[in-house]
Coordinates of C-alpha atoms in Angstrom, one line a residue:
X1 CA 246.5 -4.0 80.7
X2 CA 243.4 -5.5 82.7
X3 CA 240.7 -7.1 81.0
X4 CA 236.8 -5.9 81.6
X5 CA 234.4 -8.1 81.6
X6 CA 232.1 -6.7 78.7
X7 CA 228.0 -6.5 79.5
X8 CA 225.4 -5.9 76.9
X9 CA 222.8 -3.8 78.1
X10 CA 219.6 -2.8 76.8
X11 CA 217.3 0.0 77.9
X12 CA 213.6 -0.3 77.3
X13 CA 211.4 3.4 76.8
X14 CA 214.0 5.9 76.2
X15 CA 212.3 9.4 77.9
X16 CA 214.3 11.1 80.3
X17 CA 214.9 8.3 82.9
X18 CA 215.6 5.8 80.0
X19 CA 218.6 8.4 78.6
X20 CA 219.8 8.4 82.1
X21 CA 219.9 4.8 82.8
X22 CA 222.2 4.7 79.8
X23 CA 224.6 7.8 80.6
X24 CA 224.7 6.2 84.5
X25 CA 225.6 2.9 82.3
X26 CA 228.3 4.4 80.8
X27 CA 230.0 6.2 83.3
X28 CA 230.4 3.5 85.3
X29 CA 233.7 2.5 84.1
X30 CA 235.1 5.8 84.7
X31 CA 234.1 6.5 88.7
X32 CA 234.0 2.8 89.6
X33 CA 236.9 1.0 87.5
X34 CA 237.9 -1.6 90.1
X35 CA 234.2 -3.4 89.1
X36 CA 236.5 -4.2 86.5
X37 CA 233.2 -3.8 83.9
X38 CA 233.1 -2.7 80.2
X39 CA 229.5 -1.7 79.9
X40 CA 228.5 -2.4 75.6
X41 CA 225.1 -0.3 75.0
X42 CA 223.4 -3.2 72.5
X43 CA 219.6 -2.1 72.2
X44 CA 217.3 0.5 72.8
X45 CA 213.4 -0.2 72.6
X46 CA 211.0 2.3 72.2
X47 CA 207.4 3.0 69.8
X48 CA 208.0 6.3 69.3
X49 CA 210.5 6.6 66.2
X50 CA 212.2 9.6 67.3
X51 CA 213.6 7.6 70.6
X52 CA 214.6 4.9 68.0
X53 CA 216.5 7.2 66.3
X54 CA 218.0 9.1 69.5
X55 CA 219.2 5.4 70.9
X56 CA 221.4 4.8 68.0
X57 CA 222.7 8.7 66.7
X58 CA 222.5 10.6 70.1
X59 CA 223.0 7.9 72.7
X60 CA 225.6 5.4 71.1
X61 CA 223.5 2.3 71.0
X62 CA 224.4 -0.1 68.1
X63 CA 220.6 -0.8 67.2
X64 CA 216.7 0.0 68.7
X65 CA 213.4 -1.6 68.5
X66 CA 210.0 -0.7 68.9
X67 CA 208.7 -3.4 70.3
X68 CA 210.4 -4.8 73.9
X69 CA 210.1 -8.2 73.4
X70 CA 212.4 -8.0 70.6
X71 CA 215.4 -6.5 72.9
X72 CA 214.9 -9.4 75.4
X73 CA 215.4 -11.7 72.5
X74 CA 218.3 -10.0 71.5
X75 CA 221.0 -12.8 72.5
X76 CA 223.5 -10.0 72.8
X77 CA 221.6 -8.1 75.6
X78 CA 223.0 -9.5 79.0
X79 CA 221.1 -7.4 81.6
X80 CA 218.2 -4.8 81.0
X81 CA 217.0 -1.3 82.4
X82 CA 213.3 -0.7 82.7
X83 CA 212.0 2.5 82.7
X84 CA 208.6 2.4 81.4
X85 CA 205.1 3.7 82.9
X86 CA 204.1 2.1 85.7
X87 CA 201.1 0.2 84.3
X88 CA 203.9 -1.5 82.3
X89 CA 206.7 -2.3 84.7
X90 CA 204.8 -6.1 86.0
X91 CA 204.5 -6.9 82.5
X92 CA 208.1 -6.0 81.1
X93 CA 209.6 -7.4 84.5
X94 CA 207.9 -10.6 84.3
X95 CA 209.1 -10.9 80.6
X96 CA 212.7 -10.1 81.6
X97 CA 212.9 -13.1 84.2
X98 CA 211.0 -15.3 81.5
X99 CA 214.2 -14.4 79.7
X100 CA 216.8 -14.9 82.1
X101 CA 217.7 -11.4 82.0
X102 CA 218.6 -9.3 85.4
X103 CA 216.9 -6.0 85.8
X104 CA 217.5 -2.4 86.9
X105 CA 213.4 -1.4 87.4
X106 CA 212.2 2.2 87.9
X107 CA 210.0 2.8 91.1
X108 CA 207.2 1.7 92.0
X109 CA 207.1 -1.9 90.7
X110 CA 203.8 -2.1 89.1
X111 CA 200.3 -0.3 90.1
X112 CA 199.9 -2.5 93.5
X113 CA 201.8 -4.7 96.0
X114 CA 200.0 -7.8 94.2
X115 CA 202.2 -6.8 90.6
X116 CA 205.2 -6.1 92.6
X117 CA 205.3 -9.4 94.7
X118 CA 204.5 -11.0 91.2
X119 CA 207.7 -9.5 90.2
X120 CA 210.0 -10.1 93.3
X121 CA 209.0 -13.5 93.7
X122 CA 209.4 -13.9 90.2
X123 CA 212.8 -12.7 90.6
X124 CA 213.9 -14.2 93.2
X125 CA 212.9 -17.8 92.2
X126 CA 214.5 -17.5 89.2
X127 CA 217.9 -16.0 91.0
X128 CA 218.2 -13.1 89.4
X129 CA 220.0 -10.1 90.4
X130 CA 217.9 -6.9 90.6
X131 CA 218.2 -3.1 90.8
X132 CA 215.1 -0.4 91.8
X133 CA 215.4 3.5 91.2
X134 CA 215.4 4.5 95.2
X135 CA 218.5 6.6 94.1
X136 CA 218.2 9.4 97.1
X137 CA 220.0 6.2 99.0
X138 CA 223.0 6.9 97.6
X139 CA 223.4 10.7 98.1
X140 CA 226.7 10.5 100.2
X141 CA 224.9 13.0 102.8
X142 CA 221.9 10.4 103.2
X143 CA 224.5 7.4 103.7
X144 CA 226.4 9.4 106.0
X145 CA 223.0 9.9 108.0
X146 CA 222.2 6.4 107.8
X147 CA 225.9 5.8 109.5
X148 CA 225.1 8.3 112.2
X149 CA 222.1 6.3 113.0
X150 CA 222.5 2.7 112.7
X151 CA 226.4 3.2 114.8
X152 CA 224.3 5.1 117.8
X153 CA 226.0 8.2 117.4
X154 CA 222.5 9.6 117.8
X155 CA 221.2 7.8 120.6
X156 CA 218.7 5.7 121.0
X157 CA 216.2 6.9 117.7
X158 CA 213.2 8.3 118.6
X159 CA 211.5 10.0 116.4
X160 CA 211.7 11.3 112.3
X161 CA 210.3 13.7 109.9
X162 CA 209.9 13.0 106.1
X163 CA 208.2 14.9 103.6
X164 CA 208.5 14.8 99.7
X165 CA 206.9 18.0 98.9
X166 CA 207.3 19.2 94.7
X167 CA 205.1 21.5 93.0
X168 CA 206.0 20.3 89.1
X169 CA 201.9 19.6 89.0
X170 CA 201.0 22.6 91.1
X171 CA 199.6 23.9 87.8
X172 CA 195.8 23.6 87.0
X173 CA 196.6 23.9 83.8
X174 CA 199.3 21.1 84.2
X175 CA 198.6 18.7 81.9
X176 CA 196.6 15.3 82.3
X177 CA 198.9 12.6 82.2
X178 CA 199.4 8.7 82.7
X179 CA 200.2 9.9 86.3
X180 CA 196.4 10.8 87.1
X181 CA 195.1 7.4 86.0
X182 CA 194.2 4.6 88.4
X183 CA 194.7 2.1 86.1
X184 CA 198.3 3.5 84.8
X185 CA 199.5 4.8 88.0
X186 CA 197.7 2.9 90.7
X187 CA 197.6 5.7 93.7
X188 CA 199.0 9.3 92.6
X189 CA 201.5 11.0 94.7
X190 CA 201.6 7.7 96.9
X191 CA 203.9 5.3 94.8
X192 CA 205.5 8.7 92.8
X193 CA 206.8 10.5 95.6
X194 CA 206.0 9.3 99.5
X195 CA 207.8 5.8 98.0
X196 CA 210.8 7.3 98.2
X197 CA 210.0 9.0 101.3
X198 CA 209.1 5.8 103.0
X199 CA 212.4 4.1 101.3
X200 CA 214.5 6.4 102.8
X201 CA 213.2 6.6 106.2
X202 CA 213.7 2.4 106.3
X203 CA 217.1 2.6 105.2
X204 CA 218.1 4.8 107.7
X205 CA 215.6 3.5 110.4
X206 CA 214.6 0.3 109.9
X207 CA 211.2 -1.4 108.7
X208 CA 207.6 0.6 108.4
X209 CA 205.0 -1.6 110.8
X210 CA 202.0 0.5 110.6
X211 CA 200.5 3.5 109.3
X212 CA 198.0 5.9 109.7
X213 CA 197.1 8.3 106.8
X214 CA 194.5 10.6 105.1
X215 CA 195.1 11.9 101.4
X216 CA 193.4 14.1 99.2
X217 CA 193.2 15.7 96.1
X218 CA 193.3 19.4 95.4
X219 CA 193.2 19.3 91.4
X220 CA 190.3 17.6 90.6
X221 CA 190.1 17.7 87.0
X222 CA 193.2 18.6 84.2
X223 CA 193.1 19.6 80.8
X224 CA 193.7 16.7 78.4
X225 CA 197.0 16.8 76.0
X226 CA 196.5 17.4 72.5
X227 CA 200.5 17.0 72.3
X228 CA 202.6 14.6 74.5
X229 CA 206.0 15.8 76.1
X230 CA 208.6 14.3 77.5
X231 CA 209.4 14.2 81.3
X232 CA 207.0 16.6 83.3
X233 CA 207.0 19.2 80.1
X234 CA 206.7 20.0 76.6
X235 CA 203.0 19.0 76.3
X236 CA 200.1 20.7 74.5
X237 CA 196.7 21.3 75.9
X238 CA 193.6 21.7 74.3
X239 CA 190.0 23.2 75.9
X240 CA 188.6 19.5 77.4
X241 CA 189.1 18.5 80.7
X242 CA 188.8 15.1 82.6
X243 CA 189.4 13.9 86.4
X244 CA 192.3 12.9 88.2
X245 CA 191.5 9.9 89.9
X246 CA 194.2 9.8 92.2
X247 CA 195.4 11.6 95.3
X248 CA 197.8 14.3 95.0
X249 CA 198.6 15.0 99.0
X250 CA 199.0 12.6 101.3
X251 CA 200.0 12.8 105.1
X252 CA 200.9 10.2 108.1
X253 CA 201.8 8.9 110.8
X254 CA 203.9 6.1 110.9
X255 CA 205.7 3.3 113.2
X256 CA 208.8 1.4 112.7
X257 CA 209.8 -2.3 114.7
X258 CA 212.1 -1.0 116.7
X259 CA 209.3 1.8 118.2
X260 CA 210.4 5.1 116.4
X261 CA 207.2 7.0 115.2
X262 CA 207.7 9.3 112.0
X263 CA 205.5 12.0 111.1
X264 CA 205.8 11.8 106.8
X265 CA 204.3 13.6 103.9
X266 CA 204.1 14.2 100.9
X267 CA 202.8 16.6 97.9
X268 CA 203.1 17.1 94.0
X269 CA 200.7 20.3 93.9
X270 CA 202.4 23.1 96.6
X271 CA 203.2 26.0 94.8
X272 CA 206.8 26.8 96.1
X273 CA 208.8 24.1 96.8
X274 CA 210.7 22.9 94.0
X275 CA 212.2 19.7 95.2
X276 CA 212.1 19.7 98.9
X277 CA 212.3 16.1 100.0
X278 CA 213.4 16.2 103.2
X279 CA 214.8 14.0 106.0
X280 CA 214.9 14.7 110.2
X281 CA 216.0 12.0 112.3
X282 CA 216.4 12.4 116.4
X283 CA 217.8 10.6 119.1
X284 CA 218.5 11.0 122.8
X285 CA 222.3 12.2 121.9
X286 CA 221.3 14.4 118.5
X287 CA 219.8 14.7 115.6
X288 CA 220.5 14.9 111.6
X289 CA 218.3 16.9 108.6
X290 CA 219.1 16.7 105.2
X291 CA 217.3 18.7 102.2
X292 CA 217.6 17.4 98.5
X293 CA 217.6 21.0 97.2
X294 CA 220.9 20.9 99.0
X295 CA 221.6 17.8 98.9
X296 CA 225.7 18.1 99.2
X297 CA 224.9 19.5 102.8
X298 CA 224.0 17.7 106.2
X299 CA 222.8 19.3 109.4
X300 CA 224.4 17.5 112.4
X301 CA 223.7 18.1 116.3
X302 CA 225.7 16.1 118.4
X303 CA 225.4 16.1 121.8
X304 CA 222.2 17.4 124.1
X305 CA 224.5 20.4 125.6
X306 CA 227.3 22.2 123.8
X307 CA 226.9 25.4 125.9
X308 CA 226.7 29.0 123.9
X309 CA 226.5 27.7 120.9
X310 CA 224.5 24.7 121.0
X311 CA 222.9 23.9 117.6
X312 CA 223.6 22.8 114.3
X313 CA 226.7 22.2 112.6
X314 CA 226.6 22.3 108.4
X315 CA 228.5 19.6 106.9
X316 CA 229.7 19.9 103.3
X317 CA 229.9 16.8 101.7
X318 CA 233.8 15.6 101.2
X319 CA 236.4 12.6 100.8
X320 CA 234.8 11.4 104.5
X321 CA 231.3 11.0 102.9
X322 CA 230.2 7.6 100.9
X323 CA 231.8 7.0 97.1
X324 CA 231.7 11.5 97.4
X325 CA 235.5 11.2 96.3
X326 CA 234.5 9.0 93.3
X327 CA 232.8 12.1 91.4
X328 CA 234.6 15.5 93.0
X329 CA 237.9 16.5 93.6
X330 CA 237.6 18.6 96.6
X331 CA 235.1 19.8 99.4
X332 CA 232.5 22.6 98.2
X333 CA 232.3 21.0 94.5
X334 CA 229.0 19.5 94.2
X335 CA 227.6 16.6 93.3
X336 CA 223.9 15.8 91.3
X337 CA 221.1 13.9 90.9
X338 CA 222.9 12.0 87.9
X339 CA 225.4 11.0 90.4
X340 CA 223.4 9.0 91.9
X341 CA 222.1 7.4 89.5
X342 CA 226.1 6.2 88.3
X343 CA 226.1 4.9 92.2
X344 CA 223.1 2.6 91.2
X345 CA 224.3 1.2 87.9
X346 CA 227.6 0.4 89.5
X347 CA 226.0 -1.3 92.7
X348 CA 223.7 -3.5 90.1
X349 CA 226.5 -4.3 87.9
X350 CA 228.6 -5.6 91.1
X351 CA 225.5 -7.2 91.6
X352 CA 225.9 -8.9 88.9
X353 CA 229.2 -9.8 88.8
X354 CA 229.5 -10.9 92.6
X355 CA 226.2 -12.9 92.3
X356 CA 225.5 -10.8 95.8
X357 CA 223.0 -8.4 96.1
X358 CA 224.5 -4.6 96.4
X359 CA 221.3 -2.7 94.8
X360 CA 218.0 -1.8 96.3
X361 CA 216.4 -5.3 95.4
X362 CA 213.3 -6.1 94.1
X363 CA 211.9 -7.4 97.9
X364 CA 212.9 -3.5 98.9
X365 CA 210.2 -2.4 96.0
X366 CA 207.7 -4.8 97.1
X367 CA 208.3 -3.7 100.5
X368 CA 207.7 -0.1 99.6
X369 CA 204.4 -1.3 97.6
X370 CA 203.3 -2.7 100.8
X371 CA 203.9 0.2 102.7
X372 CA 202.0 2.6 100.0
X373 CA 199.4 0.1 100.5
X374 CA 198.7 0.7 103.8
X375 CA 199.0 4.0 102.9
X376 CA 195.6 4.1 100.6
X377 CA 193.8 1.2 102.6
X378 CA 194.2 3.9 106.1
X379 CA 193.2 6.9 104.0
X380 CA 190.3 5.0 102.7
X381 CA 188.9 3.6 106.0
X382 CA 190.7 6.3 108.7
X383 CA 192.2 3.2 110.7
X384 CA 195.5 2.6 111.7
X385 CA 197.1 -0.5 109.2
X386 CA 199.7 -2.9 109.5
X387 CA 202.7 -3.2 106.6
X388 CA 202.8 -6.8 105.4
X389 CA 206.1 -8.6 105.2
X390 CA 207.6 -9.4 102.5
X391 CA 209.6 -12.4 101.8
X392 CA 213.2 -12.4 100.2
X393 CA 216.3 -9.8 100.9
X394 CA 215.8 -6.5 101.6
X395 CA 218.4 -4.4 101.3
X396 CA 217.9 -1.8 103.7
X397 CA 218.7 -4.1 106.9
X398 CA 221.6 -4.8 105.7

């Protein structure tokens, strides 16, 4: 019998991404076993006392805390998940290097490009491996999209279409959350949904140079919780009302280094789509579209004439697509959002264990900081801005 290494992990705030970081954790071992990795959940840490609870009697972990810090003293916690509010991530992040611990970080890394270069620099000085939640990369259609693309199967690339459009706060009545604060959230549907927009597009393309953009926002004012929920739901209102001060649509016009323009945006308001985050890339020899509310499905055109029935062919995912065959057993059995998010353990656990970087990094959040950063600075001034460049390994060049 082959021995696993054994990891101790610890996840801090246990809401919905929190309990998924540790299912993802633990089915690792199953759909990647030749990482060769026993994952040991050690410590939850959460305020609220039902999480507490729900870490040790729902979720298998031997023990919680309410307070962070004492999970990243916890000698038997070897690598940590993140998965806090936003306002929180710098801070926790910063504590986990201080602590020698690795991290898996939820998106975006902070409130602002200066808190995520804290924490990527931070990071990277201190040689730690690091995972971020871009987990649409590792949808086997997207990666299959990304081959297409970077092999020149599709020609020379020249232009794309991205939009991120959800209506889960299409609501007026949708309650004022962490989300519609500048000081908790930074920009609104900027860093919540285009970021992973703008991820996407660089891993398949290549590297945002400049933007041009305009936001706005529709629901100017939400009625305050009396009751908190969990996720996007389960929250109480009550009669008062404050303002969102953040955008909640955002549109633009981007350019890449290697001269592809995109046309990308993005919305958490439109009544309709559920989860329409979509992807068109073209080229002078085809084009590619994928839809995340069918995400086990890839529209292919190859080739510029293929006579009568010139058009697109619809791909099913199968054994031919990225770690697919890891999860189903044949073609037409789908795959989920969960999925993915096994996918991203597994590549920060190799990371881990190979000492080589297989996750999005930390430099690919800071790099998608920089990029929402342009973002505001061209809403707020209606000029064109340049993305900064970041320093240390991204992860989508290579």
């Amino acid at each position: 019998m082959t021995t696993k290494k054994t990891i101790g992990v610890g996840v801090i705030s246990l809401g919905w991404m929190g309990r998924l970081h540790a299912r993802s954790y633990k089915a690792v071992s199953e759909h990647f076993p030749e990482l060769g990795v026993q994952v040991k959940l050690v410590a939850a840490a959460d305020p609220v006392e039902e999480a507490q609870r729900a870490a040790v009697e729902d979720l298998g972990f031997e023990r919680a805390y309410g307070d962070y810090r004492e999970l990243l003293a916890d000698p038997d916690v070897d690598v940590v998940s993140i998965c806090s509010p936003n306002f929180l991530h710098e801070e926790i992040a910063l504590a986990a290097v201080e602590a020698g611990k690795p991290f898996w970080i939820e998106k975006p890394m902070g409130v602002s490009a200066q808190q995520a270069k804290a924490v990527a620099q931070a990071a990277a000085k201190a040689n730690l491996p690091t995972a971020v939640g871009f987990n649409y990369r590792h949808t086997p259609a997207i990666e299959y999209m990304r081959h297409l693309v970077r092999s020149g199967e599709l020609g020379k690339i020249t232009n794309a279409r991205v939009w991120f459009i959800a209506d889960y706060n299409s609501s007026p009545m949708g309650p004022l959350t962490w989300r519609a604060s500048r000081e908790k959230a930074g920009a609104g549907v900027v860093p919540d949904l285009m970021s992973h927009g703008a991820d996407l597009a660089q891993y398949i393309i290549g590297r945002i140079s400049s933007v041009s953009a305009l936001t706005d926002t529709f629901i100017k004012e939400r009625p305050i919780p009396t009751k908190m929920g969990f996720g996007h739901s389960g929250f109480e209102i009550g009669d008062q009302t404050s303002p969102v001060e953040n955008e909640d649509y955002v549109a633009l016009l981007a350019r890449f280094d290697n001269g592809v323009i995109a046309t990308m945006e993005s919305s958490r308001v439109s009544v309709g789509p559920r989860a329409e985050y979509v992807v068109e890339v073209y080229g002078t020899k085809g084009s590619a579209r994928w839809n995340f509310e069918r995400l086990n499905e890839l529209e292919v055109c190859l080739g510029v004439d293929n006579g009568a029935t010139h058009g697109y062919t619809r791909a099913m995912a199968g054994p031919q697509w990225d770690n697919w065959s890891r999860f189903q057993p044949a073609i037409g059995t789908s795959m989920g959002f969960d999925d993915m998010k096994c996918v991203e353990a597994a590549q920060f656990l190799k990371s881990i264990l190979t000492g080589e970087q297989h996750a999005p990094s930390a430099a690919d959040a800071w790099c998608a900081a920089e990029v929402d950063e342009a973002i505001v600075a061209s809403a707020a001034d209606g000029q064109w801005h340049d993305v900064s460049v970041v320093e240390g390994k991204t992860t989508f060049d290579s």
